[in-house]
Amino acid sequence: MFNWYRDITSQERKTFWGCFGGWALDALDVQMFSLAIPVLIATFGLDKTDAGLVSGVTLVSSALGGWIMGAVSDRIGRVRALQLTIVWFSVFTLLSAFAATFSQLLVLKALQGFGFGGEWAAGAVLMAEAIRPEHRGKVMGTVQSAWAVGWGGAVLLYAVVTILLPPDLAWRVMFGIGVLPAFLIVYVRRNITEPARGLLDRARRAPNQVNPFAIFRPDVLRVTIVGALVGVGAHGGYHALMTWLPTYLKTERHLSVLATSGYLAIVIIAFWCGCIASAWLMDRIGRRPNLALFAACCVVTVLAYVFLDLGNTAMLVLGFPLGFFAAGIPASLGALFNELYPGEMRGAGVGFCYNFGRIVSAGFPILVGHMSRDMSLGTAIGVDAGLAYALVVVAVLALPETRGKMLQQDLSSDTERAPLPAPDIR
């Protein structure tokens, strides 16, 4: 399953580890907020809708950051854009630790989100352009598995810090750790170079050709609309579920902090396994069937997890498929979206499709919090997440299959090169 690693070049490996490390550290910071929601509610006197608002505002700002910085990477290069967004994200995560009021926290988390979204867009395009097409799905899916690594680190830190420190100090320490991604800049500057194809592309491009709105041209408009719908379903389902999962386990399942961490550990391990499985399947069966398969399985497992009257043991067992199938969707999006657009607008296209979903999905955590006033939190999560994942199943069927597509950067041609023949899966 990991034979591809021996087949890629030294520069491809360095780019892989740079992106992997960046996304793991981002996940560490982002998931700390979800874990800290119960403490933040008590500290600032919030209700669930207020807590969902912080998550929602962060998602909107990250969406704008992804689209804008994706377009910026088309102009200044993927590596420089990645460096800028890492610094931005790290600084505002650290500053969030010093928020004295709910309003301050809201603003700082919004600014943090802008950098996070931009970092994903720049890193995803960099990785897609640096890796050869026959391994693109496997490599980008494996990079996405870094989210599980960072998520697991956040859970471990949460368990340790909340034991050693009082709650009103623990969440500040956790947010303060968010400065760690800044140290990744040293690795990026020393080891990662701009893909040669991208350098050629930018050398031939006039400055006025860089336009974030080019993705709405008639020849790519349909792809942009459908891709954005896929992003809405993918992010909406994930954030409706994962933002509120720790609170759900604690308040409705009445699990202790350590027990909640234990349940989350199962989901996180499954998430990593799901990313790796999706990475392998993408290059075997194609982008569309892989994405539809994982989304359909998400609908079934989410509804079972929150609606069935399960005991603790059954919930523990079901937690594995919940995390496994939830992972396959984001693991598929990086490769798919990169392969939908030509080089001169790839950063803008990837940034928009992936992050437009964040703008719309910002309403999902807020809606879950609002709906939980009139129904159980578990029911609210199940309804919102189930509908979101169902949208992915429908939307992905309207996109073309892109497995094996060359990411041609030469603007002398108006079209990408033809896809490679499908690999023999016997």
Tab-separated table of C-alpha atoms in Angstrom:
chain	number	residue	atom	x	y	z
A	1	MET	CA	0.000	0.000	0.000
A	2	PHE	CA	2.955	2.329	0.625
A	3	ASN	CA	5.108	1.101	-2.260
A	4	TRP	CA	4.662	4.497	-3.892
A	5	TYR	CA	7.034	6.019	-1.301
A	6	ARG	CA	9.991	4.064	-2.674
A	7	ASP	CA	9.079	5.091	-6.205
A	8	ILE	CA	8.998	8.872	-5.734
A	9	THR	CA	11.997	11.205	-5.887
A	10	SER	CA	13.781	12.886	-2.994
A	11	GLN	CA	12.141	16.235	-3.777
A	12	GLU	CA	8.695	14.634	-3.912
A	13	ARG	CA	9.345	13.104	-0.481
A	14	LYS	CA	10.423	16.420	1.003
A	15	THR	CA	7.291	18.093	-0.325
A	16	PHE	CA	5.190	15.251	1.055
A	17	TRP	CA	6.627	15.579	4.549
A	18	GLY	CA	6.326	19.357	4.509
A	19	CYS	CA	2.627	19.179	3.635
A	20	PHE	CA	2.027	16.255	5.998
A	21	GLY	CA	3.604	18.114	8.915
A	22	GLY	CA	1.726	21.315	8.157
A	23	TRP	CA	-1.672	19.648	8.063
A	24	ALA	CA	-0.964	17.643	11.235
A	25	LEU	CA	-0.108	20.811	13.163
A	26	ASP	CA	-3.140	22.612	11.729
A	27	ALA	CA	-5.379	19.780	12.884
A	28	LEU	CA	-3.832	19.986	16.341
A	29	ASP	CA	-4.842	23.641	16.608
A	30	VAL	CA	-8.283	23.353	15.020
A	31	GLN	CA	-9.416	20.320	17.024
A	32	MET	CA	-8.371	21.959	20.286
A	33	PHE	CA	-11.311	24.318	19.895
A	34	SER	CA	-13.835	21.491	19.565
A	35	LEU	CA	-12.453	19.838	22.682
A	36	ALA	CA	-12.508	23.122	24.607
A	37	ILE	CA	-16.134	24.024	23.811
A	38	PRO	CA	-17.554	22.887	27.203
A	39	VAL	CA	-14.928	24.950	29.064
A	40	LEU	CA	-15.428	28.005	26.840
A	41	ILE	CA	-19.172	27.848	27.426
A	42	ALA	CA	-18.544	28.008	31.177
A	43	THR	CA	-15.765	30.628	30.995
A	44	PHE	CA	-17.588	33.165	28.832
A	45	GLY	CA	-21.155	32.282	29.850
A	46	LEU	CA	-22.118	31.113	26.370
A	47	ASP	CA	-24.940	28.967	25.135
A	48	LYS	CA	-24.549	26.316	22.443
A	49	THR	CA	-25.540	28.720	19.676
A	50	ASP	CA	-22.768	31.137	20.707
A	51	ALA	CA	-20.240	28.312	20.723
A	52	GLY	CA	-21.420	27.221	17.297
A	53	LEU	CA	-21.052	30.832	16.117
A	54	VAL	CA	-17.313	30.795	16.856
A	55	SER	CA	-16.912	27.652	14.797
A	56	GLY	CA	-19.102	29.056	12.039
A	57	VAL	CA	-17.225	32.365	11.780
A	58	THR	CA	-13.922	30.485	11.671
A	59	LEU	CA	-15.205	28.349	8.803
A	60	VAL	CA	-16.316	31.405	6.804
A	61	SER	CA	-12.977	33.143	7.231
A	62	SER	CA	-11.064	29.973	6.340
A	63	ALA	CA	-13.150	29.681	3.185
A	64	LEU	CA	-12.240	33.212	2.145
A	65	GLY	CA	-8.620	32.520	3.005
A	66	GLY	CA	-8.579	29.391	0.884
A	67	TRP	CA	-10.024	31.078	-2.195
A	68	ILE	CA	-7.954	34.264	-1.897
A	69	MET	CA	-4.661	32.578	-1.047
A	70	GLY	CA	-5.274	29.914	-3.682
A	71	ALA	CA	-5.459	32.708	-6.265
A	72	VAL	CA	-2.417	34.392	-4.711
A	73	SER	CA	-0.479	31.139	-5.102
A	74	ASP	CA	-1.233	31.298	-8.834
A	75	ARG	CA	0.637	34.614	-8.870
A	76	ILE	CA	3.510	34.321	-6.370
A	77	GLY	CA	3.996	30.556	-6.282
A	78	ARG	CA	2.759	27.711	-4.097
A	79	VAL	CA	5.724	27.643	-1.713
A	80	ARG	CA	5.715	31.368	-0.918
A	81	ALA	CA	1.961	31.320	-0.363
A	82	LEU	CA	2.366	28.320	1.947
A	83	GLN	CA	4.965	30.150	4.029
A	84	LEU	CA	2.794	33.248	4.390
A	85	THR	CA	-0.258	31.302	5.519
A	86	ILE	CA	1.685	29.212	8.059
A	87	VAL	CA	2.928	32.368	9.787
A	88	TRP	CA	-0.518	33.994	9.714
A	89	PHE	CA	-2.263	30.919	11.116
A	90	SER	CA	0.273	30.395	13.903
A	91	VAL	CA	0.271	33.996	15.119
A	92	PHE	CA	-3.491	34.292	15.475
A	93	THR	CA	-3.840	30.876	17.082
A	94	LEU	CA	-1.366	31.998	19.729
A	95	LEU	CA	-3.161	35.314	20.237
A	96	SER	CA	-6.435	33.440	20.791
A	97	ALA	CA	-4.968	32.152	24.035
A	98	PHE	CA	-5.051	35.714	25.422
A	99	ALA	CA	-8.673	36.524	24.548
A	100	ALA	CA	-10.328	38.279	27.493
A	101	THR	CA	-13.865	38.412	26.088
A	102	PHE	CA	-16.063	36.397	23.786
A	103	SER	CA	-15.889	39.152	21.153
A	104	GLN	CA	-12.097	39.069	21.157
A	105	LEU	CA	-12.094	35.300	20.828
A	106	LEU	CA	-14.515	35.528	17.913
A	107	VAL	CA	-12.315	37.999	16.002
A	108	LEU	CA	-9.066	36.130	16.663
A	109	LYS	CA	-10.544	32.781	15.630
A	110	ALA	CA	-11.821	34.381	12.426
A	111	LEU	CA	-8.335	35.660	11.593
A	112	GLN	CA	-6.852	32.268	12.458
A	113	GLY	CA	-9.308	30.625	10.083
A	114	PHE	CA	-8.214	32.832	7.180
A	115	GLY	CA	-4.676	31.491	7.479
A	116	PHE	CA	-5.784	27.897	7.931
A	117	GLY	CA	-7.888	27.915	4.771
A	118	GLY	CA	-5.121	29.559	2.798
A	119	GLU	CA	-2.564	27.033	3.973
A	120	TRP	CA	-4.685	24.093	2.841
A	121	ALA	CA	-5.202	25.568	-0.624
A	122	ALA	CA	-1.535	26.439	-1.214
A	123	GLY	CA	-0.325	23.099	0.174
A	124	ALA	CA	-2.832	21.015	-1.764
A	125	VAL	CA	-1.898	22.547	-5.116
A	126	LEU	CA	1.807	22.338	-4.294
A	127	MET	CA	1.522	18.634	-3.499
A	128	ALA	CA	-0.619	17.886	-6.556
A	129	GLU	CA	1.810	19.608	-8.911
A	130	ALA	CA	4.896	18.082	-7.287
A	131	ILE	CA	3.780	14.441	-7.455
A	132	ARG	CA	3.459	12.281	-10.560
A	133	PRO	CA	-0.120	11.486	-11.677
A	134	GLU	CA	-0.012	7.726	-11.100
A	135	HIS	CA	0.638	8.315	-7.380
A	136	ARG	CA	-1.318	11.554	-6.887
A	137	GLY	CA	-4.354	9.961	-5.242
A	138	LYS	CA	-2.279	7.814	-2.884
A	139	VAL	CA	0.036	10.638	-1.859
A	140	MET	CA	-2.644	13.291	-1.349
A	141	GLY	CA	-4.889	10.896	0.541
A	142	THR	CA	-1.969	10.017	2.796
A	143	VAL	CA	-1.240	13.702	3.384
A	144	GLN	CA	-4.868	14.118	4.440
A	145	SER	CA	-4.332	11.365	7.025
A	146	ALA	CA	-2.088	13.854	8.842
A	147	TRP	CA	-5.319	15.359	10.119
A	148	ALA	CA	-5.825	12.261	12.256
A	149	VAL	CA	-2.288	12.593	13.626
A	150	GLY	CA	-2.887	16.191	14.690
A	151	TRP	CA	-6.359	15.356	15.984
A	152	GLY	CA	-4.936	12.576	18.125
A	153	GLY	CA	-2.299	14.936	19.465
A	154	ALA	CA	-5.020	17.418	20.422
A	155	VAL	CA	-6.964	14.755	22.340
A	156	LEU	CA	-3.862	13.661	24.240
A	157	LEU	CA	-2.961	17.247	25.121
A	158	TYR	CA	-6.538	17.941	26.193
A	159	ALA	CA	-6.549	14.954	28.526
A	160	VAL	CA	-3.191	15.858	30.059
A	161	VAL	CA	-3.667	19.619	30.327
A	162	THR	CA	-7.147	19.392	31.863
A	163	ILE	CA	-5.798	17.050	34.536
A	164	LEU	CA	-2.791	19.233	35.403
A	165	LEU	CA	-4.373	22.694	35.138
A	166	PRO	CA	-7.651	24.358	36.165
A	167	PRO	CA	-10.167	24.644	33.305
A	168	ASP	CA	-9.925	28.447	32.925
A	169	LEU	CA	-6.170	28.149	32.339
A	170	ALA	CA	-6.079	24.828	30.493
A	171	TRP	CA	-7.789	26.069	27.309
A	172	ARG	CA	-5.438	29.050	27.117
A	173	VAL	CA	-2.402	26.806	27.337
A	174	MET	CA	-3.852	24.575	24.641
A	175	PHE	CA	-4.386	27.522	22.286
A	176	GLY	CA	-0.911	28.817	23.094
A	177	ILE	CA	0.560	25.618	21.722
A	178	GLY	CA	-0.826	26.800	18.377
A	179	VAL	CA	2.409	28.631	17.689
A	180	LEU	CA	4.052	25.306	16.779
A	181	PRO	CA	3.243	25.405	13.027
A	182	ALA	CA	5.417	28.520	12.722
A	183	PHE	CA	8.511	26.363	13.171
A	184	LEU	CA	7.554	24.473	10.010
A	185	ILE	CA	8.689	27.536	8.044
A	186	VAL	CA	12.311	26.502	8.642
A	187	TYR	CA	11.716	23.129	6.974
A	188	VAL	CA	9.764	24.607	4.077
A	189	ARG	CA	12.416	27.228	3.293
A	190	ARG	CA	15.252	24.702	3.361
A	191	ASN	CA	13.710	21.683	1.677
A	192	ILE	CA	10.766	22.513	-0.592
A	193	THR	CA	11.163	24.097	-4.009
A	194	GLU	CA	8.547	25.436	-6.362
A	195	PRO	CA	7.455	22.763	-8.877
A	196	ALA	CA	9.332	23.384	-12.143
A	197	ARG	CA	6.109	23.284	-14.160
A	198	GLY	CA	4.649	26.033	-11.988
A	199	LEU	CA	7.718	28.235	-12.453
A	200	LEU	CA	7.444	27.902	-16.242
A	201	ASP	CA	3.764	28.713	-16.088
A	202	ARG	CA	4.197	31.880	-14.044
A	203	ALA	CA	7.133	33.039	-16.176
A	204	ARG	CA	4.867	33.021	-19.252
A	205	ARG	CA	1.865	34.571	-17.585
A	206	ALA	CA	1.101	38.269	-17.698
A	207	PRO	CA	0.085	39.715	-14.306
A	208	ASN	CA	-3.421	40.605	-15.475
A	209	GLN	CA	-4.130	36.953	-16.220
A	210	VAL	CA	-4.244	36.094	-12.515
A	211	ASN	CA	-7.924	36.398	-11.712
A	212	PRO	CA	-9.732	34.584	-8.869
A	213	PHE	CA	-13.003	34.993	-10.796
A	214	ALA	CA	-11.690	33.152	-13.859
A	215	ILE	CA	-13.201	29.966	-12.420
A	216	PHE	CA	-16.634	31.388	-13.332
A	217	ARG	CA	-15.846	31.463	-17.052
A	218	PRO	CA	-18.476	29.626	-19.132
A	219	ASP	CA	-16.098	26.776	-20.001
A	220	VAL	CA	-15.463	25.881	-16.324
A	221	LEU	CA	-18.578	27.279	-14.614
A	222	ARG	CA	-20.366	23.929	-14.381
A	223	VAL	CA	-17.321	22.286	-12.796
A	224	THR	CA	-17.043	25.149	-10.306
A	225	ILE	CA	-20.707	24.943	-9.263
A	226	VAL	CA	-20.774	21.165	-8.856
A	227	GLY	CA	-17.385	21.135	-7.137
A	228	ALA	CA	-18.640	23.743	-4.691
A	229	LEU	CA	-21.676	21.572	-3.880
A	230	VAL	CA	-19.383	18.628	-3.172
A	231	GLY	CA	-17.447	20.896	-0.818
A	232	VAL	CA	-20.646	21.978	0.936
A	233	GLY	CA	-21.704	18.412	1.624
A	234	ALA	CA	-18.246	17.248	2.656
A	235	HIS	CA	-17.602	20.108	5.074
A	236	GLY	CA	-21.171	20.395	6.276
A	237	GLY	CA	-21.333	16.766	7.314
A	238	TYR	CA	-17.905	16.760	8.904
A	239	HIS	CA	-18.333	19.961	10.925
A	240	ALA	CA	-21.888	19.201	12.026
A	241	LEU	CA	-20.605	15.902	13.402
A	242	MET	CA	-17.090	16.574	14.675
A	243	THR	CA	-17.619	20.054	16.155
A	244	TRP	CA	-20.257	18.714	18.518
A	245	LEU	CA	-19.130	15.110	19.015
A	246	PRO	CA	-17.105	15.720	22.224
A	247	THR	CA	-19.985	17.706	23.744
A	248	TYR	CA	-22.493	15.045	22.660
A	249	LEU	CA	-20.494	12.251	24.266
A	250	LYS	CA	-20.076	14.203	27.484
A	251	THR	CA	-23.540	15.747	27.953
A	252	GLU	CA	-25.876	13.129	26.453
A	253	ARG	CA	-23.863	9.929	26.829
A	254	HIS	CA	-22.513	11.122	30.199
A	255	LEU	CA	-18.942	10.011	29.638
A	256	SER	CA	-16.041	11.358	31.691
A	257	VAL	CA	-13.246	13.365	30.052
A	258	LEU	CA	-10.952	10.330	29.860
A	259	ALA	CA	-13.781	8.138	28.582
A	260	THR	CA	-14.584	10.741	25.924
A	261	SER	CA	-10.929	10.747	24.904
A	262	GLY	CA	-11.092	6.965	24.638
A	263	TYR	CA	-14.072	7.090	22.317
A	264	LEU	CA	-12.430	9.794	20.234
A	265	ALA	CA	-9.258	7.701	19.999
A	266	ILE	CA	-11.219	4.981	18.205
A	267	VAL	CA	-12.698	7.517	15.782
A	268	ILE	CA	-9.300	9.120	15.163
A	269	ILE	CA	-7.539	5.825	14.459
A	270	ALA	CA	-10.380	4.929	12.115
A	271	PHE	CA	-10.054	8.326	10.429
A	272	TRP	CA	-6.399	7.637	9.642
A	273	CYS	CA	-7.260	4.183	8.296
A	274	GLY	CA	-10.063	5.663	6.195
A	275	CYS	CA	-7.715	8.213	4.625
A	276	ILE	CA	-5.228	5.513	3.694
A	277	ALA	CA	-7.969	3.256	2.280
A	278	SER	CA	-9.431	6.134	0.258
A	279	ALA	CA	-5.954	7.093	-0.978
A	280	TRP	CA	-5.425	3.592	-2.313
A	281	LEU	CA	-8.905	3.264	-3.808
A	282	MET	CA	-8.729	6.619	-5.617
A	283	ASP	CA	-5.991	5.396	-7.897
A	284	ARG	CA	-7.671	1.997	-8.335
A	285	ILE	CA	-11.367	2.640	-8.958
A	286	GLY	CA	-11.335	6.375	-9.735
A	287	ARG	CA	-12.218	9.626	-7.965
A	288	ARG	CA	-15.998	9.619	-8.506
A	289	PRO	CA	-16.895	6.074	-7.361
A	290	ASN	CA	-14.551	6.341	-4.398
A	291	LEU	CA	-16.093	9.603	-3.186
A	292	ALA	CA	-19.671	8.403	-3.703
A	293	LEU	CA	-18.940	5.161	-1.844
A	294	PHE	CA	-17.544	6.862	1.243
A	295	ALA	CA	-20.280	9.512	1.329
A	296	ALA	CA	-23.079	6.922	1.153
A	297	CYS	CA	-21.481	4.924	3.952
A	298	CYS	CA	-21.224	8.142	6.011
A	299	VAL	CA	-24.979	8.679	5.813
A	300	VAL	CA	-25.657	5.196	7.185
A	301	THR	CA	-23.085	5.251	9.983
A	302	VAL	CA	-23.897	8.772	11.227
A	303	LEU	CA	-27.596	7.981	11.505
A	304	ALA	CA	-26.858	4.714	13.303
A	305	TYR	CA	-24.425	6.397	15.698
A	306	VAL	CA	-26.783	9.098	16.939
A	307	PHE	CA	-30.232	7.519	16.551
A	308	LEU	CA	-29.829	3.907	17.649
A	309	ASP	CA	-30.133	3.144	21.355
A	310	LEU	CA	-26.659	1.719	21.816
A	311	GLY	CA	-24.705	0.754	24.874
A	312	ASN	CA	-21.161	1.923	25.512
A	313	THR	CA	-19.599	-1.180	23.948
A	314	ALA	CA	-21.706	-0.898	20.799
A	315	MET	CA	-20.870	2.805	20.486
A	316	LEU	CA	-17.196	1.977	20.790
A	317	VAL	CA	-17.450	-0.578	17.992
A	318	LEU	CA	-19.509	1.728	15.756
A	319	GLY	CA	-17.053	4.559	16.340
A	320	PHE	CA	-14.581	2.875	13.989
A	321	PRO	CA	-16.753	2.918	10.828
A	322	LEU	CA	-17.895	6.432	11.773
A	323	GLY	CA	-14.347	7.763	11.639
A	324	PHE	CA	-13.323	5.499	8.756
A	325	PHE	CA	-15.980	6.627	6.299
A	326	ALA	CA	-15.826	10.293	7.385
A	327	ALA	CA	-12.156	10.279	6.382
A	328	GLY	CA	-12.593	9.036	2.829
A	329	ILE	CA	-14.343	12.187	1.629
A	330	PRO	CA	-11.756	14.885	2.480
A	331	ALA	CA	-9.005	12.459	1.458
A	332	SER	CA	-10.480	12.436	-2.066
A	333	LEU	CA	-11.037	16.151	-2.579
A	334	GLY	CA	-7.469	17.397	-2.978
A	335	ALA	CA	-6.687	15.173	-5.947
A	336	LEU	CA	-10.121	15.611	-7.555
A	337	PHE	CA	-10.278	19.409	-7.389
A	338	ASN	CA	-6.709	19.867	-8.633
A	339	GLU	CA	-7.466	17.714	-11.662
A	340	LEU	CA	-10.566	19.721	-12.613
A	341	TYR	CA	-8.758	22.976	-13.473
A	342	PRO	CA	-5.981	24.175	-15.829
A	343	GLY	CA	-2.771	25.516	-14.287
A	344	GLU	CA	-3.472	29.244	-14.678
A	345	MET	CA	-6.483	29.042	-12.366
A	346	ARG	CA	-5.770	25.873	-10.400
A	347	GLY	CA	-5.051	27.588	-7.082
A	348	ALA	CA	-8.210	29.691	-7.320
A	349	GLY	CA	-10.325	26.712	-8.417
A	350	VAL	CA	-9.112	24.345	-5.723
A	351	GLY	CA	-9.334	27.054	-3.093
A	352	PHE	CA	-12.878	27.980	-4.072
A	353	CYS	CA	-14.402	24.514	-4.445
A	354	TYR	CA	-12.908	23.193	-1.229
A	355	ASN	CA	-13.553	26.348	0.760
A	356	PHE	CA	-16.934	27.438	-0.568
A	357	GLY	CA	-18.116	24.372	1.303
A	358	ARG	CA	-16.677	25.933	4.429
A	359	ILE	CA	-18.698	29.127	3.948
A	360	VAL	CA	-22.002	27.313	3.630
A	361	SER	CA	-21.076	24.630	6.151
A	362	ALA	CA	-20.400	27.375	8.687
A	363	GLY	CA	-24.133	27.326	9.243
A	364	PHE	CA	-24.175	23.625	10.126
A	365	PRO	CA	-22.558	23.839	13.602
A	366	ILE	CA	-24.703	26.901	14.340
A	367	LEU	CA	-27.811	25.066	13.149
A	368	VAL	CA	-26.967	22.025	15.265
A	369	GLY	CA	-26.645	24.249	18.336
A	370	HIS	CA	-29.930	26.005	17.544
A	371	MET	CA	-31.839	22.793	16.793
A	372	SER	CA	-30.617	21.244	20.040
A	373	ARG	CA	-32.839	23.708	21.914
A	374	ASP	CA	-35.912	21.824	20.699
A	375	MET	CA	-34.502	18.309	20.312
A	376	SER	CA	-31.627	16.238	21.583
A	377	LEU	CA	-28.146	17.206	20.475
A	378	GLY	CA	-27.706	13.753	18.937
A	379	THR	CA	-30.829	14.155	16.771
A	380	ALA	CA	-29.699	17.574	15.574
A	381	ILE	CA	-26.282	16.189	14.620
A	382	GLY	CA	-27.807	13.222	12.799
A	383	VAL	CA	-30.248	15.268	10.705
A	384	ASP	CA	-27.694	17.885	9.618
A	385	ALA	CA	-24.791	15.523	8.945
A	386	GLY	CA	-26.951	12.950	7.149
A	387	LEU	CA	-28.367	15.488	4.694
A	388	ALA	CA	-24.923	16.965	4.036
A	389	TYR	CA	-23.317	13.637	3.169
A	390	ALA	CA	-26.268	12.744	0.944
A	391	LEU	CA	-25.548	15.918	-1.069
A	392	VAL	CA	-22.023	14.637	-1.778
A	393	VAL	CA	-23.411	11.402	-3.243
A	394	VAL	CA	-25.655	13.304	-5.644
A	395	ALA	CA	-23.234	16.062	-6.650
A	396	VAL	CA	-20.184	13.911	-7.370
A	397	LEU	CA	-22.079	12.003	-10.059
A	398	ALA	CA	-22.174	15.219	-12.114
A	399	LEU	CA	-18.369	15.596	-12.210
A	400	PRO	CA	-16.025	14.020	-14.775
A	401	GLU	CA	-13.654	11.211	-13.832
A	402	THR	CA	-10.084	12.598	-13.609
A	403	ARG	CA	-7.955	9.643	-12.511
A	404	GLY	CA	-4.472	9.768	-14.057
A	405	LYS	CA	-4.876	13.269	-15.488
A	406	MET	CA	-1.698	15.208	-16.240
A	407	LEU	CA	-1.490	18.635	-14.645
A	408	GLN	CA	-0.284	20.416	-17.761
A	409	GLN	CA	1.009	23.913	-16.962
A	410	ASP	CA	1.996	25.116	-20.439
A	411	LEU	CA	-0.341	27.964	-21.426
A	412	SER	CA	0.432	27.423	-25.094
A	413	SER	CA	-2.237	24.746	-24.939
A	414	ASP	CA	-5.820	25.544	-24.004
A	415	THR	CA	-6.525	22.099	-22.667
A	416	GLU	CA	-4.961	19.594	-20.317
A	417	ARG	CA	-3.320	16.539	-21.743
A	418	ALA	CA	-5.495	13.482	-22.039
A	419	PRO	CA	-5.796	11.213	-18.992
A	420	LEU	CA	-3.457	8.277	-18.763
A	421	PRO	CA	-4.877	4.813	-19.472
A	422	ALA	CA	-6.579	3.315	-16.425
A	423	PRO	CA	-4.182	1.100	-14.469
A	424	ASP	CA	-4.630	-2.655	-14.514
A	425	ILE	CA	-6.378	-3.564	-11.268
A	426	ARG	CA	-6.149	-7.298	-11.649
